[in-house]
Coordinates of C-alpha atoms in Angstrom, one line a residue:
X260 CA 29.2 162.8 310.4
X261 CA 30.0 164.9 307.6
X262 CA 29.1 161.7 305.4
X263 CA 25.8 161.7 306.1
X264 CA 24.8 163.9 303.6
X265 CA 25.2 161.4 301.3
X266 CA 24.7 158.0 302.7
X267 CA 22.2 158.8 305.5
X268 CA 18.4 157.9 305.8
X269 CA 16.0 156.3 303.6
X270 CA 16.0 158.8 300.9
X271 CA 20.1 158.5 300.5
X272 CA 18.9 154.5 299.5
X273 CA 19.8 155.4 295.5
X274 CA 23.2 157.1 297.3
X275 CA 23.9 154.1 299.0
X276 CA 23.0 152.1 296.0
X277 CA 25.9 153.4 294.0
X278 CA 28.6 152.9 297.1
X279 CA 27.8 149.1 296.5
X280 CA 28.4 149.8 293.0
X281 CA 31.5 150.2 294.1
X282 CA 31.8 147.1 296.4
X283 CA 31.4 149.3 299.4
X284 CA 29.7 146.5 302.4
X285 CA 27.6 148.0 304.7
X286 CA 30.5 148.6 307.5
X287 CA 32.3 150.5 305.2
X288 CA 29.1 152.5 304.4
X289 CA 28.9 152.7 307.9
X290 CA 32.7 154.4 308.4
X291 CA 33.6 157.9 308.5
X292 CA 34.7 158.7 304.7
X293 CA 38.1 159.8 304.6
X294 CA 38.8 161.5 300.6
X295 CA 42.2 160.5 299.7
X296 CA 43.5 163.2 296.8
X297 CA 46.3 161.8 295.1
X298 CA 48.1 163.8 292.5
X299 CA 49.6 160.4 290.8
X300 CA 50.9 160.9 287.1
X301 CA 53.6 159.5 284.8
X302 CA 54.5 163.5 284.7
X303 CA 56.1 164.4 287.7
X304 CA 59.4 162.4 289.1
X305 CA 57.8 163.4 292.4
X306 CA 54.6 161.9 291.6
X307 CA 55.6 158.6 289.4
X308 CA 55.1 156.9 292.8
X309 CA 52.5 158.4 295.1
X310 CA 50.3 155.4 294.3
X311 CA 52.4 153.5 296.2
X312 CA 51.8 156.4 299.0
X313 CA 47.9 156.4 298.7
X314 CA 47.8 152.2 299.0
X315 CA 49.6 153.2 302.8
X316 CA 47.7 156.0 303.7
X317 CA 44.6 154.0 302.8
X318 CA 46.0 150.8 304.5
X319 CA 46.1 153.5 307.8
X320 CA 42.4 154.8 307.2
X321 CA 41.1 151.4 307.4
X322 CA 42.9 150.0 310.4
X323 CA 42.0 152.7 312.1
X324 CA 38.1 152.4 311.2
X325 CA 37.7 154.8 308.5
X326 CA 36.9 153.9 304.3
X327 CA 39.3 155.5 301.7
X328 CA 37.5 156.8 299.1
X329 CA 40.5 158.3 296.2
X330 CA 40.3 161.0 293.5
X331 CA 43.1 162.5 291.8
X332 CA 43.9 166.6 291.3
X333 CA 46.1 167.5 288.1
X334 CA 49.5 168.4 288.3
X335 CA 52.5 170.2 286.0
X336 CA 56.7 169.0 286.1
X337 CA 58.2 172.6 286.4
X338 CA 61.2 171.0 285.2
X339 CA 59.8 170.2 281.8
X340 CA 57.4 173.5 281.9
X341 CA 60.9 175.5 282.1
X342 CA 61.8 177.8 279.6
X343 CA 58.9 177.9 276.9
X344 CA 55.2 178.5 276.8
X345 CA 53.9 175.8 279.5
X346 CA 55.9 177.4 282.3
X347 CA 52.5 180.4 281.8
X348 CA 50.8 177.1 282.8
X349 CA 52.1 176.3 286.2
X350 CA 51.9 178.5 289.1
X351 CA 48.1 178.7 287.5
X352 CA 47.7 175.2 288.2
X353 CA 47.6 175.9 291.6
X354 CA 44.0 177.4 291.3
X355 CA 42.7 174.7 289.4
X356 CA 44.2 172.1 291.7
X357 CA 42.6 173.9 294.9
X358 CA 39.1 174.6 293.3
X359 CA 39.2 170.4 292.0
X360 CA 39.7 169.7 296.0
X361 CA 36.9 172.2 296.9
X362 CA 34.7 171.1 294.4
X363 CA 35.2 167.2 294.6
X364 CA 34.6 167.1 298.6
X365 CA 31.7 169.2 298.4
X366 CA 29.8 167.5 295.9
X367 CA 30.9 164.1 298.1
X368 CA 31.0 165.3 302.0
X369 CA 34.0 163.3 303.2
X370 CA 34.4 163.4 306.8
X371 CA 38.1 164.3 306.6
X372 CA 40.5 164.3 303.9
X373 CA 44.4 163.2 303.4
X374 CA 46.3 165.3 300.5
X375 CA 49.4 163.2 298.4
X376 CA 50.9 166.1 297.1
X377 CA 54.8 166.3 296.7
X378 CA 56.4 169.2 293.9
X379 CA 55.6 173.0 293.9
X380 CA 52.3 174.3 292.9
X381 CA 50.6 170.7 293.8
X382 CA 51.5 171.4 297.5
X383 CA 50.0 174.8 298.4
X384 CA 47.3 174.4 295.7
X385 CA 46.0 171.2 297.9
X386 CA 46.3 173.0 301.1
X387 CA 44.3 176.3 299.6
X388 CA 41.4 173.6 299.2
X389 CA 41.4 172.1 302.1
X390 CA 41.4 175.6 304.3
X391 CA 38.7 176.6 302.2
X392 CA 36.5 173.9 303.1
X393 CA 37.7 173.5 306.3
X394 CA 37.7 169.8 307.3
X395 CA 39.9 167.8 309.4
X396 CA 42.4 167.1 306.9
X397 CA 46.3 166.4 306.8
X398 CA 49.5 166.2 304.3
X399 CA 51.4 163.4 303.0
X400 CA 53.9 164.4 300.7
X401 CA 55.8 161.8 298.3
X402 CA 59.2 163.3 300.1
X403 CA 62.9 164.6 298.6
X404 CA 64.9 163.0 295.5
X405 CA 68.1 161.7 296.5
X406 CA 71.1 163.7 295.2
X407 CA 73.0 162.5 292.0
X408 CA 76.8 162.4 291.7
X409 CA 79.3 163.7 289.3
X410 CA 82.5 162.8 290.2
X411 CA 83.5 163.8 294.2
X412 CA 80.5 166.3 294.0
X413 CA 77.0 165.6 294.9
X414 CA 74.6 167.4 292.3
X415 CA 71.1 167.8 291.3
X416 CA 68.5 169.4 289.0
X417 CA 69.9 173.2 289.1
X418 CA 73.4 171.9 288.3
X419 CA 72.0 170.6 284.7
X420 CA 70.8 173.9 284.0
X421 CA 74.2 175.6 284.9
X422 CA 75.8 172.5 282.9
X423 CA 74.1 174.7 280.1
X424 CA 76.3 177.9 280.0
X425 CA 79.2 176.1 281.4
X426 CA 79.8 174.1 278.1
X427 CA 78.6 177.2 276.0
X428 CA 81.6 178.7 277.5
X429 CA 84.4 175.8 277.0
X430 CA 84.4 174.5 280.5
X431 CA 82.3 171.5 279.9
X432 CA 82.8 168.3 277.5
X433 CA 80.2 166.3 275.4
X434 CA 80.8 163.4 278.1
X435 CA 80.5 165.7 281.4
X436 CA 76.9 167.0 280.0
X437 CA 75.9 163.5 279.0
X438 CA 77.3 162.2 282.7
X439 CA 75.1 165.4 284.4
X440 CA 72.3 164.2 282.4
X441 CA 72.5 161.0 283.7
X442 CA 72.7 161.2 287.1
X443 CA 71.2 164.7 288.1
X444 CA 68.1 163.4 288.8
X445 CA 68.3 159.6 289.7
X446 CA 65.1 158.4 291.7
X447 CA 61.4 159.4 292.4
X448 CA 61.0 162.3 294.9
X449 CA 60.7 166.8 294.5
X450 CA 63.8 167.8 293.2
X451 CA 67.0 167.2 295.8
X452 CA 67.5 170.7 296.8
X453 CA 65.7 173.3 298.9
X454 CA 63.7 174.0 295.9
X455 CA 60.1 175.2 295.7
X456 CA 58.5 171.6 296.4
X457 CA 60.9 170.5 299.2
X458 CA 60.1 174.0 301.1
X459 CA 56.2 173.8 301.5
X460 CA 56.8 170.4 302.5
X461 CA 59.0 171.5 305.0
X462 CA 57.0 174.6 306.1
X463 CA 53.5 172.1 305.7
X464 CA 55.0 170.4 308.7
X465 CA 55.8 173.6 310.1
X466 CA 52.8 174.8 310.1
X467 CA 51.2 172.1 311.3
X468 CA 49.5 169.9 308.8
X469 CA 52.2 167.6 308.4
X470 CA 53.5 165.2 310.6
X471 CA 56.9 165.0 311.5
X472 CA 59.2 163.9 309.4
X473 CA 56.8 164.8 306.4
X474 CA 59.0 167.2 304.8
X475 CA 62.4 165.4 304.6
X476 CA 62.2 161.6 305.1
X477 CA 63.5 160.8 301.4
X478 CA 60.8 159.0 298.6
X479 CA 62.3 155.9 298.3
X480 CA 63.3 155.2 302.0
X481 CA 60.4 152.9 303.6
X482 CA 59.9 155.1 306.2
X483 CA 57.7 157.3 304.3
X484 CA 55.8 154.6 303.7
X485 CA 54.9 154.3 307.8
X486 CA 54.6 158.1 308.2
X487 CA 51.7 157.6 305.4
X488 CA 50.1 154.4 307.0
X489 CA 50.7 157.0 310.5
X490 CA 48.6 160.0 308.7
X491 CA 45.9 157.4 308.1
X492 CA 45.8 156.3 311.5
X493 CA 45.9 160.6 312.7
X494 CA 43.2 161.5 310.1
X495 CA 41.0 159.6 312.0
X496 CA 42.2 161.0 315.5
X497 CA 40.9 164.3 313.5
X498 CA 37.9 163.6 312.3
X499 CA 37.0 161.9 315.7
X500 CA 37.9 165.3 317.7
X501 CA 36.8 167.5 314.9
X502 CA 40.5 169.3 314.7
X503 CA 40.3 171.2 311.3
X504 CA 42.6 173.0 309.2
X505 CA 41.6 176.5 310.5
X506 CA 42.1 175.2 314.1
X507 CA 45.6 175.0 313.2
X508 CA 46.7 177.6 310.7
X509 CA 46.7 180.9 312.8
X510 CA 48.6 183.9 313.2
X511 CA 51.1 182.0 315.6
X512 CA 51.6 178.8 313.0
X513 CA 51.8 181.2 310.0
X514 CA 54.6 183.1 311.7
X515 CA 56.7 180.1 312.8
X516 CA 56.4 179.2 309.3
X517 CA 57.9 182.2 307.9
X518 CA 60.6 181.7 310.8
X519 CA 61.8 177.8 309.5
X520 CA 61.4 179.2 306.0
X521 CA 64.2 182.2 307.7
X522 CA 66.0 179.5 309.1
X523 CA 65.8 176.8 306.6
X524 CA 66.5 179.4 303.2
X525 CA 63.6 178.5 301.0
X526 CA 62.5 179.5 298.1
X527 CA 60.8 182.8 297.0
X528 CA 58.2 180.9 295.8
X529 CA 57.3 180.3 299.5
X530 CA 56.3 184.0 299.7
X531 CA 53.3 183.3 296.9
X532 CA 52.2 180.1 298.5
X533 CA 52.3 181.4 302.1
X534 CA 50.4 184.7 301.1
X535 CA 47.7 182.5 299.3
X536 CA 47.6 180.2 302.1
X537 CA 46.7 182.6 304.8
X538 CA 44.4 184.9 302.6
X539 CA 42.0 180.9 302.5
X540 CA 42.6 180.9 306.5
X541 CA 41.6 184.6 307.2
X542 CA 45.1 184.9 308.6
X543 CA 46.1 188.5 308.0
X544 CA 49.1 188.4 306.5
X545 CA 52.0 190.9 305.3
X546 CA 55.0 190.9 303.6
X547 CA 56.5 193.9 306.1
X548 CA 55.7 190.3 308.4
X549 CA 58.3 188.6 306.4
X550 CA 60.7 191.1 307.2
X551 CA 59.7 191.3 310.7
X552 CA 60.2 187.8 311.0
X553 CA 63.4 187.3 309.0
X554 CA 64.8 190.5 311.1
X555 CA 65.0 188.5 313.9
X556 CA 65.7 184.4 313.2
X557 CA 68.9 183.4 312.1
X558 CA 69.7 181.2 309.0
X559 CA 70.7 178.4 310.4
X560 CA 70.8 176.0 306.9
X561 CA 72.3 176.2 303.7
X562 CA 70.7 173.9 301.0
X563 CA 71.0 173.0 297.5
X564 CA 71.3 176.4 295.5
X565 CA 72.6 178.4 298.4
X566 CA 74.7 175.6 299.5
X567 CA 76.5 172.0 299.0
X568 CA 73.9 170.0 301.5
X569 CA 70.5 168.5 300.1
X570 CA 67.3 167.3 302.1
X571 CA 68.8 164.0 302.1
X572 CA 71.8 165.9 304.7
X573 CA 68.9 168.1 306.3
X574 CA 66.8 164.6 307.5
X575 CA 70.2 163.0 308.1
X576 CA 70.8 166.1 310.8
X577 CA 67.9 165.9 312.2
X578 CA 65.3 167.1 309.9
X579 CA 62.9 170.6 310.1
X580 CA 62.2 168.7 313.9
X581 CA 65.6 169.3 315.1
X582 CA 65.3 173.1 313.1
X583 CA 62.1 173.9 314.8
X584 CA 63.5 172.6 318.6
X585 CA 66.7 174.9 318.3
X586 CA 64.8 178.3 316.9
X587 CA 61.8 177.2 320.0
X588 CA 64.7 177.3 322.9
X589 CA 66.2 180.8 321.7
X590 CA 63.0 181.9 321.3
X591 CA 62.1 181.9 318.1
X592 CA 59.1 180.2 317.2
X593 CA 55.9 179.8 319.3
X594 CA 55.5 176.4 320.6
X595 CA 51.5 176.6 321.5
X596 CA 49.9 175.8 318.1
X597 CA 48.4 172.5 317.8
X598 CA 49.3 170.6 314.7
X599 CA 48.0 167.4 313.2
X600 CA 49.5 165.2 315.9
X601 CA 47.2 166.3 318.2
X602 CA 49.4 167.8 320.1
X603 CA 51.7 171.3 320.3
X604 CA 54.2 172.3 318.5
X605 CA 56.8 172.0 321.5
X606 CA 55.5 168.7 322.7
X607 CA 56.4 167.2 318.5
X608 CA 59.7 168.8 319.3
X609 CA 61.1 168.6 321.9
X610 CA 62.8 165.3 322.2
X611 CA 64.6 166.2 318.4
X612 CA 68.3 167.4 318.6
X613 CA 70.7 168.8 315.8
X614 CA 72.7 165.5 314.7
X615 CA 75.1 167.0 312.4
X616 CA 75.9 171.0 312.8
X617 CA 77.6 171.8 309.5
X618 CA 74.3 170.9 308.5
X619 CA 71.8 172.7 310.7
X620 CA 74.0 175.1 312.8
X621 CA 72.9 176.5 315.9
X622 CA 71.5 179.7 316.9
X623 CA 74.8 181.2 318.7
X624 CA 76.7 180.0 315.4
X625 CA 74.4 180.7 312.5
X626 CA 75.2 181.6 308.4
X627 CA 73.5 184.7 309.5
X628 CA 71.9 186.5 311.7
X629 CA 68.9 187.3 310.0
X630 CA 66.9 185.0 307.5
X631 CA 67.3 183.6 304.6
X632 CA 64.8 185.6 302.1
X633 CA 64.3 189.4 302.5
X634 CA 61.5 191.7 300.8
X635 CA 62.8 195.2 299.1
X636 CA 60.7 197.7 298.9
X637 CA 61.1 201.3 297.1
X638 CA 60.3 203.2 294.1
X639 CA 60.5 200.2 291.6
X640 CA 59.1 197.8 293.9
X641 CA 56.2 200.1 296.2
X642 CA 54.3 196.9 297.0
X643 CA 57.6 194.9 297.1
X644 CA 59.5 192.0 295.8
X645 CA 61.5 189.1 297.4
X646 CA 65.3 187.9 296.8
X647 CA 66.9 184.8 298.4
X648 CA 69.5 186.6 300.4
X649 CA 71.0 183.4 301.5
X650 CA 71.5 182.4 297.9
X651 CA 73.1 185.7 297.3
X652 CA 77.1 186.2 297.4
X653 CA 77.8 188.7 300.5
X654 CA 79.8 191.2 297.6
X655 CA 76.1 191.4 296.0
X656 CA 74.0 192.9 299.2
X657 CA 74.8 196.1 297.7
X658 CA 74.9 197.1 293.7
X659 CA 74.2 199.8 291.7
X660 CA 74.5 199.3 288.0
X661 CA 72.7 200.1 284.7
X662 CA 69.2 198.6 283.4
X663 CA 69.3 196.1 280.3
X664 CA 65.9 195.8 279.4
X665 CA 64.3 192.8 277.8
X666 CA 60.1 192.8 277.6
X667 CA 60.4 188.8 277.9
X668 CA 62.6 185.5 279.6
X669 CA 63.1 184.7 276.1
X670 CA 65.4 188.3 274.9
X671 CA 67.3 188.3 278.1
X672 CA 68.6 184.6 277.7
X673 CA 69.4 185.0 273.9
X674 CA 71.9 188.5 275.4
X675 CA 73.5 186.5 278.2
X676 CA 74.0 183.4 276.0
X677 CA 75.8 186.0 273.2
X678 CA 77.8 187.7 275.6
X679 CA 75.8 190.7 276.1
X680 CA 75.5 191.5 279.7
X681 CA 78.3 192.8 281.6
X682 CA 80.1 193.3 285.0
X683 CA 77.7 195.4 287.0
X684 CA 74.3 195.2 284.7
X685 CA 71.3 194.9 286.4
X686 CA 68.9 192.5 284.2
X687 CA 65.3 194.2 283.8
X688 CA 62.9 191.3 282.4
X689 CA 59.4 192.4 282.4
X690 CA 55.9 191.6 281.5
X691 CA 56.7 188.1 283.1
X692 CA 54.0 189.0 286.0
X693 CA 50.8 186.9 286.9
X694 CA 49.1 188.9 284.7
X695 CA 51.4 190.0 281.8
X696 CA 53.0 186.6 281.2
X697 CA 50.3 185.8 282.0
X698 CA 51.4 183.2 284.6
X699 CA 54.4 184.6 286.6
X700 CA 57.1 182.1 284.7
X701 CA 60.3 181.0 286.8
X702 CA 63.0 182.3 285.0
X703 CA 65.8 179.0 285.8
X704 CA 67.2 179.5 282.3
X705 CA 68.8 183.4 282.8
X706 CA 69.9 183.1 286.1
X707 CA 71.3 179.8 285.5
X708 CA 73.0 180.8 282.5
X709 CA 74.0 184.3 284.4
X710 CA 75.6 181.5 287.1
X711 CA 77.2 179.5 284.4
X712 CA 78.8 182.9 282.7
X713 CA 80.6 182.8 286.3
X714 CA 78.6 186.4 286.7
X715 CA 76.1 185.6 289.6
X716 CA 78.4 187.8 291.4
X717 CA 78.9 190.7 289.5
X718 CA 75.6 190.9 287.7
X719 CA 71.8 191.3 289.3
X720 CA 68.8 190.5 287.7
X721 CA 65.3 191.8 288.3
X722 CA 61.6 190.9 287.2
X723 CA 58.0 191.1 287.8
X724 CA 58.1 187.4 287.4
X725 CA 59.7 184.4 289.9
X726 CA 62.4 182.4 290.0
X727 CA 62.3 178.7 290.7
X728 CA 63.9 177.4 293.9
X729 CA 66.9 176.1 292.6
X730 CA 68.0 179.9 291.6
X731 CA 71.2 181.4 293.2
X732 CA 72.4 184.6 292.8
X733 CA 71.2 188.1 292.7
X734 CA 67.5 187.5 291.5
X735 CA 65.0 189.4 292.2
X736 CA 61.0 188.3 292.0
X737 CA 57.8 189.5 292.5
X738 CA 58.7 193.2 291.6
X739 CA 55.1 194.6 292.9
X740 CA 53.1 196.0 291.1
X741 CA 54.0 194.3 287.8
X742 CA 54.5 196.0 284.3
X743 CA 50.9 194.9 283.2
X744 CA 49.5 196.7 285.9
X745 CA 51.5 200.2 285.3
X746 CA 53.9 199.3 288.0
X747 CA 57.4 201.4 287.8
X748 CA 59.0 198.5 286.1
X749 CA 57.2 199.3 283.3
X750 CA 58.8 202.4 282.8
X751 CA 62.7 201.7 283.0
X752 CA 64.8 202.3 280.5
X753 CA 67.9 201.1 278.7
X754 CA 70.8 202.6 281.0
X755 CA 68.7 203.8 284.0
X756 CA 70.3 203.3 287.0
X757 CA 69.0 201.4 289.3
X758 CA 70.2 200.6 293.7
X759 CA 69.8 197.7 295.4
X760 CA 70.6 197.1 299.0
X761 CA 69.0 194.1 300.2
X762 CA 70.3 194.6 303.8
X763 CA 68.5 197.7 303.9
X764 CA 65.8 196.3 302.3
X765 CA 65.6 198.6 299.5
X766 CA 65.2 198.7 295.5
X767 CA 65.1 202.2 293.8
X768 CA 65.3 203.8 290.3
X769 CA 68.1 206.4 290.2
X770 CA 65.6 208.6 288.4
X771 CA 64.0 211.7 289.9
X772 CA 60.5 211.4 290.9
X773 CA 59.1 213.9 288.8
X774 CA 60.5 212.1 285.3
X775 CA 58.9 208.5 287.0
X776 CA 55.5 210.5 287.4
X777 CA 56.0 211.6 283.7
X778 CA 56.9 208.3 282.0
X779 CA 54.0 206.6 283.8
X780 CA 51.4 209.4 282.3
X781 CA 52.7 208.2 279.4
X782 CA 52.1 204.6 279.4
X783 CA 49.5 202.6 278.3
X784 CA 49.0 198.7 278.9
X785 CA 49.7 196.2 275.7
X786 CA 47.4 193.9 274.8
X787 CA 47.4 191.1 277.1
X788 CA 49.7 188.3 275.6
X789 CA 46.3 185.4 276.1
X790 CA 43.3 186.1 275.4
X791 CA 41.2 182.7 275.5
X792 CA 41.3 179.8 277.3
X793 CA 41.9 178.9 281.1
X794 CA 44.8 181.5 281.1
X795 CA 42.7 184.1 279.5
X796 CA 40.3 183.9 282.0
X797 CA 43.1 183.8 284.9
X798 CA 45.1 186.7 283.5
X799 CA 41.8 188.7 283.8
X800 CA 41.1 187.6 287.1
X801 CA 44.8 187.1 289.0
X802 CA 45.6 189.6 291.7
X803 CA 49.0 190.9 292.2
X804 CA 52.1 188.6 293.3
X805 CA 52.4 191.1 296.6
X806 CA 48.7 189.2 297.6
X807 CA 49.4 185.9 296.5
X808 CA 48.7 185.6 292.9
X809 CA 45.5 184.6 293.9
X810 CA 42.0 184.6 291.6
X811 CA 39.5 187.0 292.8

């Protein structure tokens, strides 16, 4: 065992010494040691209970003959991170929280290792650890928020933000924004859409490290807390047969993810976290894959921005099982990877049937024919940049409009909040980038407040940043390379035109090439906006968004 290392032989008797320290018998000594990494806090409404989680999934461990040992990795609430300085903060946490993993199982050998992630960066940023080490090792997320209710309408966290420019406008009362407040967000759980943390759960169980059920089972139904006592009893059915991440995360298991992703219409943010997830497996990886891959599979769900259903109505219909079982039968996804059941991805499958098709519609009847995010590439984008297409009103596939140019999140809100941008604008914010923010910020705030104007369908918006999950509308993320890095972005100016035609998978400046080449010779990089500290260092050492925003 793994284990050994530290608990083994005669001269491991101080090792042992301080396991009894710890009330560890003998028999537990004995037992594989399964590291159970909770990312518990008092932060995170998708964390306030994972305790409750961990005491299940160590409950499983030791029935099945295994001894919990639990650490904690750090985590940020985007929600509160939104819209000022700490947002910088988050999408970096996701280094920090893979290298804690790395570094906490190395310097104690666990034979396996069961991650309690549930919201956005905590998620991939746990999984990046784990494929780096390369132990047998499985998720257990903390599961979906229920939906809140305002009047006939089920709503949730993006409607507060929309709440926002709605009542700037006159449509909204004191008592409707104090009745939003209340019940947008009304029990533990990752927000209630297909937001950034409810899609890697989802694609975690596609992928295969996740059981099923993992990704849409709500928090505060019981049931979750049998699929956790369940990956206790499986971690040990991996540590016995030695099944380990990389044994599972593979070129086949990456593309069915991108496929449910297609299918499902998750977040952008996906595009990051799947990058950085296959760069830690060795998977080559893409983004002409994504559009390969969302070429040819069908959106078959519309969630919470794109749509009226939550996870709640995705599980309800069947869950990303019954997704997964209609995409395998047309074709669509591969079902030969093994996953964390310890069996295939068609054997999970293939007893799980769509319950309710206005949620999950079927392959001959879908929202669209092709997925759900698309990547543009073209003169202002060479290495790319992603838009949720199925968040995107059909009138918007194509527009050509005129640059308004803000250098930060901060200038663009305070000129759509004033009345500023008009019909047929195309919103330039730059500098937002992994290394100009630094920190890649999700920009909820604009394109909310571009949604609340009632001019997500007249109006696009465009950044070297991202967009959180809950975005709708014309955004577009990721442009690649960024401003900080003397990408074309950099160079646009007030009025430029600028085409976008996201079913031809394009972005261009309406500028002739040879003024581009002469603006660029021109530039020179500003100052990078932090200089000291953790995002210092990261801003000197982050890699483009177009390879993951990864530290190299």
């Amino acid at each position: 065992m793994r284990s050994d290392k530290m608990k083994k032989g005669v001269s491991r008797l101080p090792h042992r010494s301080i396991f009894k320290s710890l009330g560890f018998t003998d028999t537990e000594i004995e037992r594989p040691i399964i590291g159970v990494v909770n990312s518990y806090n008092e932060l995170i409404p998708g964390h306030m209970h994972l305790n409750n989680i961990a005491k299940a999934v160590k409950a499983g461990i030791m029935i099945a003959g295994g001894t919990p040992q639990e650490f904690n990795t750090i985590g940020v609430c985007d929600g509160v991170a939104m819209n000022h300085i700490g947002m910088k903060y988050s999408l970096a946490t996701r280094e920090i929280i893979a290298d804690s993993v790395e570094a906490v199982s190395i310097a104690h050998p666990f034979d396996g290792l069961v991650l309690i992630p549930c919201c956005d960066k905590i998620v991939p940023g746990m999984i990046m650890g784990a494929l780096r080490l390369n132990i047998p090792a499985i998720v257990m997320s903390g599961g979906p928020m229920m939906a809140g209710r305002y009047g006939d309408e089920d709503i949730d966290y993006s409607t507060t933000y929309e709440a926002i420019a709605r009542y700037e406008k006159g449509k909204l009362k004191d008592n409707d924004i104090y009745e939003i407040e209340e019940e947008a967000c009304p029990t533990c759980g990752s927000c209630a859409g297909m937001f950034t943390a409810n899609s890697m759960n989802c694609l975690s169980e596609a992928i295969g490290l996740a059981l099923p059920g993992n990704g849409t089972i709500p928090a505060v139904f019981s049931k979750r807390l049998r699929l956790a006592k369940e990956a206790g009893f499986k971690i040990m059915d991996l540590v016995r047969k030695n099944i380990r991440p990389r044994d599972i995360v593979n070129t086949d298991s990456v593309r069915n993810a991108i496929a449910v992703d297609m299918a499902l219409g998750c977040s952008t943010n996906t595009i990051l976290h799947l990058t950085a997830l296959a760069s830690e497996a060795k998977v080559p990886f893409t983004l002409k894959l994504v559009n390969e891959v969302s070429n040819s599979t069908p959106n078959l769900c519309r969630l919470s921005p794109a749509g009226k259903h939550h996870v709640q109505d995705l599980y309800a219909a069947g869950g990303v099982g019954a997704v997964m079982n209609e995409l395998y039968r047309n074709g669509y996804i591969n079902g030969r990877p093994l996953t964390v059941t310890g069996k295939k991805v068609a054997d999970n499958i293939s007893n799980i049937e769509i319950k309710d098709s206005n949620v999950i519609r079927t392959v001959k009847d879908p929202y669209q024919k092709d997925g759900g995010l698309a990547i543009l590439f073209g003169n202002l984008a060479p290495d790319g940049c992603v838009v949720k297409r199925s968040a995107v009103d059909p009138s918007m596939y194509y527009h050509k409009g005129r640059a308004r140019v803000f250098e930060s999140e901060e200038d663009s809100l305070d000129a759509i909040m004033k009345g500023r941008i008009k019909s047929g604008d195309v919103i330039v914010i730059r500098y937002e980038g992994p290394r100009g923010g630094p920190g890649m910020r999700e920009m909820l705030a604009p394109t909310s407040a571009i949604a609340g104007s009632g001019l997500d369908k007249e109006v696009a918006l465009i950044t070297d940043g991202r967009f959180s999950g809950a975005t709708r509308g014309a955004s577009i993320g990721h442009v690649s390379p960024e401003a900080q890095a003397g990408g074309p972005i950099a160079i646009v100016e007030e009025g430029d035109l600028i085409e976008i035609d996201i079913q031809k998978y394009s972005i261009n400046l309406l500028v002739p090439e040879t003024e581009i080449k002469s603006r660029l010779n021109k530039w020179k990089p500003p100052e990078l906006k932090i200089k000291e500290g953790y995002m210092g260092r990261y801003a000197k050492l982050v890699q483009s968004a177009a390879e993951g925003a990864i530290l190299k």
